[in-house]
mmCIF file with all atom_site columns, C-alpha atoms in Angstrom:
data_model
loop_
_atom_site.group_PDB
_atom_site.id
_atom_site.type_symbol
_atom_site.label_atom_id
_atom_site.label_alt_id
_atom_site.label_comp_id
_atom_site.label_asym_id
_atom_site.label_entity_id
_atom_site.label_seq_id
_atom_site.pdbx_PDB_ins_code
_atom_site.Cartn_x
_atom_site.Cartn_y
_atom_site.Cartn_z
_atom_site.occupancy
_atom_site.B_iso_or_equiv
_atom_site.pdbx_formal_charge
_atom_site.auth_seq_id
_atom_site.auth_comp_id
_atom_site.auth_asym_id
_atom_site.auth_atom_id
_atom_site.pdbx_PDB_model_num
ATOM 1   C CA . GLU O 1 1   ? 11.000 -28.970 -6.786  1.00 91.00 ? 1   GLU O CA 1
ATOM 2   C CA . ALA O 1 2   ? 12.612 -32.174 -5.595  1.00 95.00 ? 2   ALA O CA 1
ATOM 3   C CA . HIS O 1 3   ? 15.567 -31.813 -3.283  1.00 97.00 ? 3   HIS O CA 1
ATOM 4   C CA . LEU O 1 4   ? 17.845 -34.509 -1.884  1.00 98.00 ? 4   LEU O CA 1
ATOM 5   C CA . MET O 1 5   ? 20.477 -33.774 0.724   1.00 98.00 ? 5   MET O CA 1
ATOM 6   C CA . GLU O 1 6   ? 23.123 -36.252 1.866   1.00 98.00 ? 6   GLU O CA 1
ATOM 7   C CA . SER O 1 7   ? 24.937 -36.123 5.166   1.00 98.00 ? 7   SER O CA 1
ATOM 8   C CA . GLY O 1 8   ? 27.269 -38.294 7.190   1.00 98.00 ? 8   GLY O CA 1
ATOM 9   C CA . GLY O 1 9   ? 30.432 -38.210 5.136   1.00 97.00 ? 9   GLY O CA 1
ATOM 10  C CA . GLY O 1 10  ? 33.870 -37.788 6.664   1.00 97.00 ? 10  GLY O CA 1
ATOM 11  C CA . LEU O 1 11  ? 37.166 -39.486 7.448   1.00 98.00 ? 11  LEU O CA 1
ATOM 12  C CA . VAL O 1 12  ? 36.983 -43.157 8.445   1.00 98.00 ? 12  VAL O CA 1
ATOM 13  C CA . GLN O 1 13  ? 39.735 -45.613 9.261   1.00 97.00 ? 13  GLN O CA 1
ATOM 14  C CA . PRO O 1 14  ? 40.100 -48.765 7.150   1.00 98.00 ? 14  PRO O CA 1
ATOM 15  C CA . GLY O 1 15  ? 37.880 -51.482 8.568   1.00 98.00 ? 15  GLY O CA 1
ATOM 16  C CA . GLY O 1 16  ? 35.599 -48.912 10.140  1.00 98.00 ? 16  GLY O CA 1
ATOM 17  C CA . SER O 1 17  ? 31.926 -48.102 9.632   1.00 98.00 ? 17  SER O CA 1
ATOM 18  C CA . ARG O 1 18  ? 29.939 -45.070 8.583   1.00 98.00 ? 18  ARG O CA 1
ATOM 19  C CA . ARG O 1 19  ? 26.245 -44.333 8.066   1.00 98.00 ? 19  ARG O CA 1
ATOM 20  C CA . LEU O 1 20  ? 25.148 -41.951 5.358   1.00 98.00 ? 20  LEU O CA 1
ATOM 21  C CA . SER O 1 21  ? 21.736 -40.313 5.315   1.00 98.00 ? 21  SER O CA 1
ATOM 22  C CA . CYS O 1 22  ? 19.755 -38.649 2.558   1.00 98.00 ? 22  CYS O CA 1
ATOM 23  C CA . GLU O 1 23  ? 16.770 -36.473 3.352   1.00 98.00 ? 23  GLU O CA 1
ATOM 24  C CA . ALA O 1 24  ? 14.215 -35.857 0.606   1.00 98.00 ? 24  ALA O CA 1
ATOM 25  C CA . SER O 1 25  ? 11.822 -32.960 0.112   1.00 97.00 ? 25  SER O CA 1
ATOM 26  C CA . GLY O 1 26  ? 9.628  -31.696 -2.706  1.00 96.00 ? 26  GLY O CA 1
ATOM 27  C CA . LEU O 1 27  ? 8.611  -35.177 -3.848  1.00 95.00 ? 27  LEU O CA 1
ATOM 28  C CA . THR O 1 28  ? 6.375  -37.985 -2.590  1.00 96.00 ? 28  THR O CA 1
ATOM 29  C CA . PHE O 1 29  ? 9.308  -39.970 -1.261  1.00 97.00 ? 29  PHE O CA 1
ATOM 30  C CA . SER O 1 30  ? 7.421  -43.234 -0.850  1.00 96.00 ? 30  SER O CA 1
ATOM 31  C CA . ASN O 1 31  ? 6.601  -43.260 -4.577  1.00 96.00 ? 31  ASN O CA 1
ATOM 32  C CA . TYR O 1 32  ? 10.253 -43.475 -5.620  1.00 96.00 ? 32  TYR O CA 1
ATOM 33  C CA . GLU O 1 33  ? 12.779 -46.251 -5.716  1.00 95.00 ? 33  GLU O CA 1
ATOM 34  C CA . MET O 1 34  ? 16.005 -44.852 -4.302  1.00 97.00 ? 34  MET O CA 1
ATOM 35  C CA . ASN O 1 35  ? 19.659 -45.425 -4.989  1.00 97.00 ? 35  ASN O CA 1
ATOM 36  C CA . TRP O 1 36  ? 23.154 -44.747 -3.751  1.00 98.00 ? 36  TRP O CA 1
ATOM 37  C CA . LEU O 1 37  ? 25.929 -44.075 -6.245  1.00 98.00 ? 37  LEU O CA 1
ATOM 38  C CA . ARG O 1 38  ? 29.522 -42.989 -5.845  1.00 98.00 ? 38  ARG O CA 1
ATOM 39  C CA . GLN O 1 39  ? 32.105 -41.237 -7.945  1.00 98.00 ? 39  GLN O CA 1
ATOM 40  C CA . THR O 1 40  ? 35.879 -41.178 -8.034  1.00 97.00 ? 40  THR O CA 1
ATOM 41  C CA . PRO O 1 41  ? 38.290 -39.773 -10.622 1.00 93.00 ? 41  PRO O CA 1
ATOM 42  C CA . GLU O 1 42  ? 39.716 -43.269 -11.138 1.00 93.00 ? 42  GLU O CA 1
ATOM 43  C CA . ARG O 1 43  ? 36.529 -45.346 -11.427 1.00 94.00 ? 43  ARG O CA 1
ATOM 44  C CA . GLY O 1 44  ? 34.048 -42.696 -12.529 1.00 95.00 ? 44  GLY O CA 1
ATOM 45  C CA . LEU O 1 45  ? 30.380 -43.025 -11.657 1.00 97.00 ? 45  LEU O CA 1
ATOM 46  C CA . GLU O 1 46  ? 29.325 -46.274 -10.000 1.00 97.00 ? 46  GLU O CA 1
ATOM 47  C CA . TRP O 1 47  ? 25.846 -47.348 -8.965  1.00 97.00 ? 47  TRP O CA 1
ATOM 48  C CA . ILE O 1 48  ? 26.103 -49.285 -5.687  1.00 97.00 ? 48  ILE O CA 1
ATOM 49  C CA . ALA O 1 49  ? 22.670 -49.894 -4.173  1.00 97.00 ? 49  ALA O CA 1
ATOM 50  C CA . ASN O 1 50  ? 18.941 -49.699 -4.899  1.00 96.00 ? 50  ASN O CA 1
ATOM 51  C CA . ILE O 1 51  ? 15.875 -50.051 -2.697  1.00 96.00 ? 51  ILE O CA 1
ATOM 52  C CA . SER O 1 52  ? 12.238 -50.498 -3.664  1.00 95.00 ? 52  SER O CA 1
ATOM 53  C CA . THR O 1 53  ? 9.551  -48.001 -2.740  1.00 95.00 ? 53  THR O CA 1
ATOM 54  C CA . GLY O 1 54  ? 8.481  -49.948 0.329   1.00 95.00 ? 54  GLY O CA 1
ATOM 55  C CA . GLY O 1 55  ? 11.969 -51.005 1.297   1.00 95.00 ? 55  GLY O CA 1
ATOM 56  C CA . SER O 1 56  ? 11.504 -54.754 1.029   1.00 95.00 ? 56  SER O CA 1
ATOM 57  C CA . ILE O 1 57  ? 13.651 -55.317 -2.075  1.00 95.00 ? 57  ILE O CA 1
ATOM 58  C CA . THR O 1 58  ? 17.275 -54.287 -2.359  1.00 96.00 ? 58  THR O CA 1
ATOM 59  C CA . HIS O 1 59  ? 20.022 -54.737 -4.943  1.00 95.00 ? 59  HIS O CA 1
ATOM 60  C CA . TYR O 1 60  ? 23.756 -54.175 -4.589  1.00 96.00 ? 60  TYR O CA 1
ATOM 61  C CA . ALA O 1 61  ? 26.789 -53.911 -6.781  1.00 96.00 ? 61  ALA O CA 1
ATOM 62  C CA . ASP O 1 62  ? 29.274 -56.726 -6.245  1.00 96.00 ? 62  ASP O CA 1
ATOM 63  C CA . SER O 1 63  ? 31.840 -54.199 -4.988  1.00 96.00 ? 63  SER O CA 1
ATOM 64  C CA . VAL O 1 64  ? 29.776 -53.497 -1.846  1.00 98.00 ? 64  VAL O CA 1
ATOM 65  C CA . LYS O 1 65  ? 27.615 -56.605 -1.421  1.00 98.00 ? 65  LYS O CA 1
ATOM 66  C CA . GLY O 1 66  ? 27.848 -57.989 2.094   1.00 98.00 ? 66  GLY O CA 1
ATOM 67  C CA . ARG O 1 67  ? 29.458 -54.803 3.457   1.00 98.00 ? 67  ARG O CA 1
ATOM 68  C CA . PHE O 1 68  ? 26.919 -52.062 2.720   1.00 98.00 ? 68  PHE O CA 1
ATOM 69  C CA . THR O 1 69  ? 23.204 -51.981 3.574   1.00 98.00 ? 69  THR O CA 1
ATOM 70  C CA . ILE O 1 70  ? 20.651 -49.630 2.043   1.00 98.00 ? 70  ILE O CA 1
ATOM 71  C CA . SER O 1 71  ? 17.480 -48.818 3.950   1.00 98.00 ? 71  SER O CA 1
ATOM 72  C CA . ARG O 1 72  ? 14.754 -46.191 4.064   1.00 98.00 ? 72  ARG O CA 1
ATOM 73  C CA . ASP O 1 73  ? 12.208 -44.638 6.388   1.00 98.00 ? 73  ASP O CA 1
ATOM 74  C CA . ASN O 1 74  ? 9.307  -43.329 4.328   1.00 98.00 ? 74  ASN O CA 1
ATOM 75  C CA . GLY O 1 75  ? 7.787  -41.621 7.376   1.00 97.00 ? 75  GLY O CA 1
ATOM 76  C CA . LYS O 1 76  ? 10.953 -39.558 7.720   1.00 98.00 ? 76  LYS O CA 1
ATOM 77  C CA . HIS O 1 77  ? 11.461 -39.124 3.937   1.00 98.00 ? 77  HIS O CA 1
ATOM 78  C CA . SER O 1 78  ? 14.943 -40.502 4.436   1.00 98.00 ? 78  SER O CA 1
ATOM 79  C CA . LEU O 1 79  ? 17.335 -42.948 2.813   1.00 98.00 ? 79  LEU O CA 1
ATOM 80  C CA . TYR O 1 80  ? 20.320 -44.523 4.525   1.00 98.00 ? 80  TYR O CA 1
ATOM 81  C CA . LEU O 1 81  ? 23.513 -46.347 3.637   1.00 98.00 ? 81  LEU O CA 1
ATOM 82  C CA . GLN O 1 82  ? 25.255 -48.323 6.375   1.00 98.00 ? 82  GLN O CA 1
ATOM 83  C CA . MET O 1 83  ? 28.834 -48.935 5.306   1.00 98.00 ? 83  MET O CA 1
ATOM 84  C CA . ASN O 1 84  ? 30.901 -51.527 7.168   1.00 98.00 ? 84  ASN O CA 1
ATOM 85  C CA . SER O 1 85  ? 34.390 -52.971 6.658   1.00 98.00 ? 85  SER O CA 1
ATOM 86  C CA . LEU O 1 86  ? 35.420 -49.880 4.769   1.00 98.00 ? 86  LEU O CA 1
ATOM 87  C CA . ARG O 1 87  ? 38.414 -50.008 2.462   1.00 98.00 ? 87  ARG O CA 1
ATOM 88  C CA . ALA O 1 88  ? 40.602 -47.346 0.889   1.00 97.00 ? 88  ALA O CA 1
ATOM 89  C CA . GLU O 1 89  ? 38.892 -48.008 -2.449  1.00 97.00 ? 89  GLU O CA 1
ATOM 90  C CA . ASP O 1 90  ? 35.555 -46.940 -0.929  1.00 98.00 ? 90  ASP O CA 1
ATOM 91  C CA . THR O 1 91  ? 36.871 -43.375 -0.813  1.00 98.00 ? 91  THR O CA 1
ATOM 92  C CA . ALA O 1 92  ? 34.498 -41.405 -3.031  1.00 98.00 ? 92  ALA O CA 1
ATOM 93  C CA . VAL O 1 93  ? 31.797 -38.796 -3.328  1.00 98.00 ? 93  VAL O CA 1
ATOM 94  C CA . TYR O 1 94  ? 28.557 -40.579 -2.418  1.00 98.00 ? 94  TYR O CA 1
ATOM 95  C CA . TYR O 1 95  ? 25.287 -39.486 -4.016  1.00 98.00 ? 95  TYR O CA 1
ATOM 96  C CA . CYS O 1 96  ? 21.719 -40.453 -3.297  1.00 98.00 ? 96  CYS O CA 1
ATOM 97  C CA . ALA O 1 97  ? 19.481 -40.418 -6.350  1.00 98.00 ? 97  ALA O CA 1
ATOM 98  C CA . SER O 1 98  ? 15.877 -41.215 -7.046  1.00 97.00 ? 98  SER O CA 1
ATOM 99  C CA . GLY O 1 99  ? 14.478 -43.398 -9.721  1.00 94.00 ? 99  GLY O CA 1
ATOM 100 C CA . ARG O 1 100 ? 11.190 -42.490 -11.356 1.00 91.00 ? 100 ARG O CA 1
ATOM 101 C CA . ASP O 1 101 ? 7.816  -41.931 -9.658  1.00 91.00 ? 101 ASP O CA 1
ATOM 102 C CA . CYS O 1 102 ? 6.607  -45.541 -9.590  1.00 90.00 ? 102 CYS O CA 1
ATOM 103 C CA . ILE O 1 103 ? 3.009  -44.662 -8.792  1.00 90.00 ? 103 ILE O CA 1
ATOM 104 C CA . ASN O 1 104 ? 2.277  -41.831 -11.229 1.00 88.00 ? 104 ASN O CA 1
ATOM 105 C CA . VAL O 1 105 ? 4.705  -42.618 -14.047 1.00 85.00 ? 105 VAL O CA 1
ATOM 106 C CA . GLY O 1 106 ? 5.721  -46.230 -13.456 1.00 86.00 ? 106 GLY O CA 1
ATOM 107 C CA . CYS O 1 107 ? 9.210  -47.540 -12.838 1.00 84.00 ? 107 CYS O CA 1
ATOM 108 C CA . GLN O 1 108 ? 9.373  -50.695 -14.916 1.00 83.00 ? 108 GLN O CA 1
ATOM 109 C CA . ASN O 1 109 ? 12.329 -50.339 -17.282 1.00 79.00 ? 109 ASN O CA 1
ATOM 110 C CA . ALA O 1 110 ? 13.016 -46.951 -15.717 1.00 81.00 ? 110 ALA O CA 1
ATOM 111 C CA . ALA O 1 111 ? 16.171 -47.557 -13.712 1.00 86.00 ? 111 ALA O CA 1
ATOM 112 C CA . TYR O 1 112 ? 17.781 -44.238 -14.456 1.00 94.00 ? 112 TYR O CA 1
ATOM 113 C CA . PHE O 1 113 ? 18.380 -41.493 -11.927 1.00 97.00 ? 113 PHE O CA 1
ATOM 114 C CA . GLN O 1 114 ? 16.036 -38.522 -12.068 1.00 96.00 ? 114 GLN O CA 1
ATOM 115 C CA . PHE O 1 115 ? 16.903 -36.472 -8.974  1.00 97.00 ? 115 PHE O CA 1
ATOM 116 C CA . TRP O 1 116 ? 20.319 -36.300 -7.319  1.00 98.00 ? 116 TRP O CA 1
ATOM 117 C CA . GLY O 1 117 ? 21.674 -34.938 -4.073  1.00 98.00 ? 117 GLY O CA 1
ATOM 118 C CA . HIS O 1 118 ? 24.766 -32.757 -3.969  1.00 97.00 ? 118 HIS O CA 1
ATOM 119 C CA . GLY O 1 119 ? 26.947 -35.576 -2.660  1.00 98.00 ? 119 GLY O CA 1
ATOM 120 C CA . THR O 1 120 ? 28.904 -36.245 0.517   1.00 98.00 ? 120 THR O CA 1
ATOM 121 C CA . VAL O 1 121 ? 32.590 -37.176 0.646   1.00 98.00 ? 121 VAL O CA 1
ATOM 122 C CA . VAL O 1 122 ? 33.766 -40.324 2.392   1.00 98.00 ? 122 VAL O CA 1
ATOM 123 C CA . THR O 1 123 ? 37.509 -40.733 2.854   1.00 98.00 ? 123 THR O CA 1
ATOM 124 C CA . VAL O 1 124 ? 38.855 -44.058 4.097   1.00 98.00 ? 124 VAL O CA 1
ATOM 125 C CA . SER O 1 125 ? 42.366 -43.588 5.392   1.00 97.00 ? 125 SER O CA 1
ATOM 126 C CA . SER O 1 126 ? 44.495 -44.205 8.470   1.00 95.00 ? 126 SER O CA 1
ATOM 127 C CA . ASP Z 2 1   ? 28.524 -56.463 -16.028 1.00 91.00 ? 1   ASP Z CA 1
ATOM 128 C CA . ILE Z 2 2   ? 27.752 -54.590 -19.226 1.00 95.00 ? 2   ILE Z CA 1
ATOM 129 C CA . GLN Z 2 3   ? 30.633 -52.323 -20.226 1.00 97.00 ? 3   GLN Z CA 1
ATOM 130 C CA . MET Z 2 4   ? 29.850 -48.879 -21.613 1.00 98.00 ? 4   MET Z CA 1
ATOM 131 C CA . THR Z 2 5   ? 32.454 -47.122 -23.761 1.00 98.00 ? 5   THR Z CA 1
ATOM 132 C CA . GLN Z 2 6   ? 32.181 -43.488 -24.769 1.00 98.00 ? 6   GLN Z CA 1
ATOM 133 C CA . SER Z 2 7   ? 34.028 -41.676 -27.513 1.00 98.00 ? 7   SER Z CA 1
ATOM 134 C CA . PRO Z 2 8   ? 35.697 -39.332 -27.678 1.00 97.00 ? 8   PRO Z CA 1
ATOM 135 C CA . SER Z 2 9   ? 36.969 -38.918 -24.110 1.00 97.00 ? 9   SER Z CA 1
ATOM 136 C CA . ILE Z 2 10  ? 37.598 -35.214 -24.710 1.00 97.00 ? 10  ILE Z CA 1
ATOM 137 C CA . LEU Z 2 11  ? 35.991 -32.995 -27.314 1.00 96.00 ? 11  LEU Z CA 1
ATOM 138 C CA . SER Z 2 12  ? 36.907 -29.389 -28.101 1.00 96.00 ? 12  SER Z CA 1
ATOM 139 C CA . ALA Z 2 13  ? 34.328 -27.236 -29.846 1.00 96.00 ? 13  ALA Z CA 1
ATOM 140 C CA . PHE Z 2 14  ? 33.185 -23.691 -30.434 1.00 96.00 ? 14  PHE Z CA 1
ATOM 141 C CA . VAL Z 2 15  ? 29.956 -22.148 -29.219 1.00 96.00 ? 15  VAL Z CA 1
ATOM 142 C CA . GLY Z 2 16  ? 27.413 -22.829 -31.953 1.00 96.00 ? 16  GLY Z CA 1
ATOM 143 C CA . ASP Z 2 17  ? 29.005 -26.086 -33.125 1.00 97.00 ? 17  ASP Z CA 1
ATOM 144 C CA . ARG Z 2 18  ? 27.047 -29.294 -33.581 1.00 97.00 ? 18  ARG Z CA 1
ATOM 145 C CA . VAL Z 2 19  ? 28.510 -31.938 -31.279 1.00 97.00 ? 19  VAL Z CA 1
ATOM 146 C CA . THR Z 2 20  ? 28.025 -35.703 -31.233 1.00 98.00 ? 20  THR Z CA 1
ATOM 147 C CA . ILE Z 2 21  ? 29.095 -38.141 -28.513 1.00 98.00 ? 21  ILE Z CA 1
ATOM 148 C CA . THR Z 2 22  ? 28.972 -41.903 -29.020 1.00 98.00 ? 22  THR Z CA 1
ATOM 149 C CA . CYS Z 2 23  ? 28.284 -44.579 -26.423 1.00 98.00 ? 23  CYS Z CA 1
ATOM 150 C CA . ARG Z 2 24  ? 28.742 -48.278 -27.141 1.00 98.00 ? 24  ARG Z CA 1
ATOM 151 C CA . ALA Z 2 25  ? 27.503 -51.141 -24.982 1.00 98.00 ? 25  ALA Z CA 1
ATOM 152 C CA . SER Z 2 26  ? 29.302 -54.479 -24.693 1.00 97.00 ? 26  SER Z CA 1
ATOM 153 C CA . GLN Z 2 27  ? 26.010 -56.267 -25.322 1.00 97.00 ? 27  GLN Z CA 1
ATOM 154 C CA . ASN Z 2 28  ? 22.493 -55.477 -26.468 1.00 97.00 ? 28  ASN Z CA 1
ATOM 155 C CA . ILE Z 2 29  ? 20.741 -53.070 -24.093 1.00 96.00 ? 29  ILE Z CA 1
ATOM 156 C CA . ASN Z 2 30  ? 17.718 -52.418 -26.340 1.00 95.00 ? 30  ASN Z CA 1
ATOM 157 C CA . GLU Z 2 31  ? 16.780 -48.767 -25.716 1.00 96.00 ? 31  GLU Z CA 1
ATOM 158 C CA . TRP Z 2 32  ? 17.516 -48.722 -21.997 1.00 95.00 ? 32  TRP Z CA 1
ATOM 159 C CA . LEU Z 2 33  ? 20.052 -45.930 -22.020 1.00 97.00 ? 33  LEU Z CA 1
ATOM 160 C CA . ALA Z 2 34  ? 20.228 -42.575 -20.264 1.00 98.00 ? 34  ALA Z CA 1
ATOM 161 C CA . TRP Z 2 35  ? 22.474 -39.543 -20.711 1.00 98.00 ? 35  TRP Z CA 1
ATOM 162 C CA . TYR Z 2 36  ? 23.619 -37.165 -17.965 1.00 98.00 ? 36  TYR Z CA 1
ATOM 163 C CA . GLN Z 2 37  ? 25.432 -33.840 -17.841 1.00 98.00 ? 37  GLN Z CA 1
ATOM 164 C CA . GLN Z 2 38  ? 27.791 -33.006 -14.994 1.00 98.00 ? 38  GLN Z CA 1
ATOM 165 C CA . ARG Z 2 39  ? 29.162 -29.532 -14.441 1.00 96.00 ? 39  ARG Z CA 1
ATOM 166 C CA . PRO Z 2 40  ? 32.238 -29.037 -12.209 1.00 94.00 ? 40  PRO Z CA 1
ATOM 167 C CA . GLY Z 2 41  ? 31.475 -29.539 -8.531  1.00 93.00 ? 41  GLY Z CA 1
ATOM 168 C CA . LYS Z 2 42  ? 27.873 -30.512 -9.209  1.00 96.00 ? 42  LYS Z CA 1
ATOM 169 C CA . ALA Z 2 43  ? 25.892 -33.740 -9.282  1.00 97.00 ? 43  ALA Z CA 1
ATOM 170 C CA . PRO Z 2 44  ? 24.990 -35.315 -12.623 1.00 98.00 ? 44  PRO Z CA 1
ATOM 171 C CA . LYS Z 2 45  ? 21.768 -34.106 -14.222 1.00 98.00 ? 45  LYS Z CA 1
ATOM 172 C CA . LEU Z 2 46  ? 19.476 -36.371 -16.232 1.00 98.00 ? 46  LEU Z CA 1
ATOM 173 C CA . LEU Z 2 47  ? 19.145 -35.216 -19.852 1.00 98.00 ? 47  LEU Z CA 1
ATOM 174 C CA . ILE Z 2 48  ? 17.708 -38.145 -21.801 1.00 98.00 ? 48  ILE Z CA 1
ATOM 175 C CA . TYR Z 2 49  ? 16.230 -41.555 -20.980 1.00 96.00 ? 49  TYR Z CA 1
ATOM 176 C CA . LYS Z 2 50  ? 15.044 -44.472 -23.060 1.00 95.00 ? 50  LYS Z CA 1
ATOM 177 C CA . ALA Z 2 51  ? 17.750 -43.503 -25.564 1.00 97.00 ? 51  ALA Z CA 1
ATOM 178 C CA . SER Z 2 52  ? 15.855 -40.590 -27.083 1.00 98.00 ? 52  SER Z CA 1
ATOM 179 C CA . THR Z 2 53  ? 13.282 -39.186 -24.628 1.00 96.00 ? 53  THR Z CA 1
ATOM 180 C CA . LEU Z 2 54  ? 14.152 -35.708 -23.388 1.00 97.00 ? 54  LEU Z CA 1
ATOM 181 C CA . GLU Z 2 55  ? 13.721 -35.157 -19.660 1.00 96.00 ? 55  GLU Z CA 1
ATOM 182 C CA . ASN Z 2 56  ? 11.336 -32.322 -18.706 1.00 94.00 ? 56  ASN Z CA 1
ATOM 183 C CA . GLY Z 2 57  ? 13.030 -28.938 -18.812 1.00 96.00 ? 57  GLY Z CA 1
ATOM 184 C CA . VAL Z 2 58  ? 16.016 -30.031 -20.903 1.00 97.00 ? 58  VAL Z CA 1
ATOM 185 C CA . PRO Z 2 59  ? 16.612 -27.757 -23.920 1.00 97.00 ? 59  PRO Z CA 1
ATOM 186 C CA . SER Z 2 60  ? 15.590 -29.143 -27.290 1.00 97.00 ? 60  SER Z CA 1
ATOM 187 C CA . ARG Z 2 61  ? 19.117 -28.696 -28.677 1.00 98.00 ? 61  ARG Z CA 1
ATOM 188 C CA . PHE Z 2 62  ? 19.888 -31.982 -26.900 1.00 98.00 ? 62  PHE Z CA 1
ATOM 189 C CA . SER Z 2 63  ? 18.819 -35.173 -28.639 1.00 98.00 ? 63  SER Z CA 1
ATOM 190 C CA . GLY Z 2 64  ? 19.581 -38.867 -28.354 1.00 98.00 ? 64  GLY Z CA 1
ATOM 191 C CA . SER Z 2 65  ? 19.353 -41.779 -30.720 1.00 98.00 ? 65  SER Z CA 1
ATOM 192 C CA . GLY Z 2 66  ? 20.289 -45.414 -31.086 1.00 98.00 ? 66  GLY Z CA 1
ATOM 193 C CA . SER Z 2 67  ? 19.324 -48.861 -29.896 1.00 97.00 ? 67  SER Z CA 1
ATOM 194 C CA . GLY Z 2 68  ? 20.991 -52.185 -29.286 1.00 97.00 ? 68  GLY Z CA 1
ATOM 195 C CA . THR Z 2 69  ? 24.662 -51.446 -28.712 1.00 98.00 ? 69  THR Z CA 1
ATOM 196 C CA . GLU Z 2 70  ? 25.328 -48.046 -30.289 1.00 98.00 ? 70  GLU Z CA 1
ATOM 197 C CA . PHE Z 2 71  ? 23.944 -44.705 -29.136 1.00 98.00 ? 71  PHE Z CA 1
ATOM 198 C CA . THR Z 2 72  ? 24.599 -41.028 -29.734 1.00 98.00 ? 72  THR Z CA 1
ATOM 199 C CA . LEU Z 2 73  ? 24.007 -37.787 -27.875 1.00 98.00 ? 73  LEU Z CA 1
ATOM 200 C CA . THR Z 2 74  ? 23.857 -34.718 -30.105 1.00 98.00 ? 74  THR Z CA 1
ATOM 201 C CA . ILE Z 2 75  ? 23.931 -31.068 -29.129 1.00 98.00 ? 75  ILE Z CA 1
ATOM 202 C CA . SER Z 2 76  ? 22.700 -29.171 -32.157 1.00 97.00 ? 76  SER Z CA 1
ATOM 203 C CA . SER Z 2 77  ? 24.226 -25.789 -31.291 1.00 96.00 ? 77  SER Z CA 1
ATOM 204 C CA . LEU Z 2 78  ? 26.650 -25.772 -28.376 1.00 96.00 ? 78  LEU Z CA 1
ATOM 205 C CA . GLN Z 2 79  ? 25.966 -23.108 -25.759 1.00 95.00 ? 79  GLN Z CA 1
ATOM 206 C CA . PRO Z 2 80  ? 28.292 -21.792 -23.010 1.00 93.00 ? 80  PRO Z CA 1
ATOM 207 C CA . ASP Z 2 81  ? 26.284 -23.719 -20.367 1.00 94.00 ? 81  ASP Z CA 1
ATOM 208 C CA . ASP Z 2 82  ? 26.937 -26.978 -22.225 1.00 96.00 ? 82  ASP Z CA 1
ATOM 209 C CA . PHE Z 2 83  ? 30.648 -27.190 -21.481 1.00 92.00 ? 83  PHE Z CA 1
ATOM 210 C CA . ALA Z 2 84  ? 30.601 -30.097 -19.053 1.00 97.00 ? 84  ALA Z CA 1
ATOM 211 C CA . ILE Z 2 85  ? 31.169 -33.853 -18.810 1.00 98.00 ? 85  ILE Z CA 1
ATOM 212 C CA . TYR Z 2 86  ? 28.560 -36.151 -20.342 1.00 98.00 ? 86  TYR Z CA 1
ATOM 213 C CA . TYR Z 2 87  ? 27.917 -39.721 -19.238 1.00 98.00 ? 87  TYR Z CA 1
ATOM 214 C CA . CYS Z 2 88  ? 25.837 -42.530 -20.671 1.00 98.00 ? 88  CYS Z CA 1
ATOM 215 C CA . GLN Z 2 89  ? 24.268 -45.177 -18.406 1.00 98.00 ? 89  GLN Z CA 1
ATOM 216 C CA . GLN Z 2 90  ? 22.674 -48.508 -19.244 1.00 97.00 ? 90  GLN Z CA 1
ATOM 217 C CA . TYR Z 2 91  ? 19.756 -49.823 -17.251 1.00 94.00 ? 91  TYR Z CA 1
ATOM 218 C CA . ASN Z 2 92  ? 19.030 -52.973 -19.203 1.00 91.00 ? 92  ASN Z CA 1
ATOM 219 C CA . SER Z 2 93  ? 20.363 -55.216 -16.452 1.00 85.00 ? 93  SER Z CA 1
ATOM 220 C CA . TYR Z 2 94  ? 22.074 -55.138 -13.066 1.00 78.00 ? 94  TYR Z CA 1
ATOM 221 C CA . SER Z 2 95  ? 24.558 -53.810 -12.286 1.00 86.00 ? 95  SER Z CA 1
ATOM 222 C CA . TRP Z 2 96  ? 23.594 -50.550 -13.953 1.00 93.00 ? 96  TRP Z CA 1
ATOM 223 C CA . THR Z 2 97  ? 26.768 -49.087 -15.418 1.00 97.00 ? 97  THR Z CA 1
ATOM 224 C CA . PHE Z 2 98  ? 28.078 -45.811 -16.750 1.00 98.00 ? 98  PHE Z CA 1
ATOM 225 C CA . GLY Z 2 99  ? 30.434 -44.817 -19.506 1.00 98.00 ? 99  GLY Z CA 1
ATOM 226 C CA . GLN Z 2 100 ? 33.713 -43.183 -18.517 1.00 98.00 ? 100 GLN Z CA 1
ATOM 227 C CA . GLY Z 2 101 ? 32.515 -39.753 -19.601 1.00 98.00 ? 101 GLY Z CA 1
ATOM 228 C CA . THR Z 2 102 ? 33.146 -37.283 -22.417 1.00 98.00 ? 102 THR Z CA 1
ATOM 229 C CA . LYS Z 2 103 ? 34.481 -33.881 -21.465 1.00 98.00 ? 103 LYS Z CA 1
ATOM 230 C CA . VAL Z 2 104 ? 33.294 -31.087 -23.751 1.00 97.00 ? 104 VAL Z CA 1
ATOM 231 C CA . THR Z 2 105 ? 35.696 -28.145 -23.636 1.00 95.00 ? 105 THR Z CA 1
ATOM 232 C CA . ILE Z 2 106 ? 35.879 -24.747 -25.254 1.00 88.00 ? 106 ILE Z CA 1
ATOM 233 C CA . LYS Z 2 107 ? 38.065 -24.505 -28.370 1.00 88.00 ? 107 LYS Z CA 1
#
């Protein structure tokens, strides 16, 4: 059974940086596109970043473009989110989530989120 | 960005009721729509993708329909485990966006 576990959340000052990690098990990590999403009571669920299976192609929501960087290490079955220039409005529960198995099932027109981590809380406050 | 609007925002129902949630897209998204269930304190769980395809392991009382701009999620006979928040999500084009959620509560 697939399992994703985020870590790295916590309290950060405005303007600061934080790196989130997501460790995957129970799935062939390198077969899956991966994503970061976040959730707040005010803005609901928001997709923020996507990375291709090999890591060479990334996409970002406008709200984080230029400040956040998604990356992955397939050898370590891990996904990362480097967050810089953090703002109060970045306060949220951050989830990592997989797309579909691109090799065995295909991931064209399959940009939904099959497996999710439990989430990690990032609070941006002075 | 494509805006997704769900209705109702809150729905009260009895166990055994048939429940329908609507999701409307601000522009044509073909059939590229997913539905998720989120229980309190938990991550969302994928229920349906491609508007009507049930994810493995999801009970058959859940069904989805629609295409273009209007979609529905139906629970044929509401069970105690089904009281949760339901979200739709479009994946027709970046940025992928979610509806605001529909909370299903016990009447």
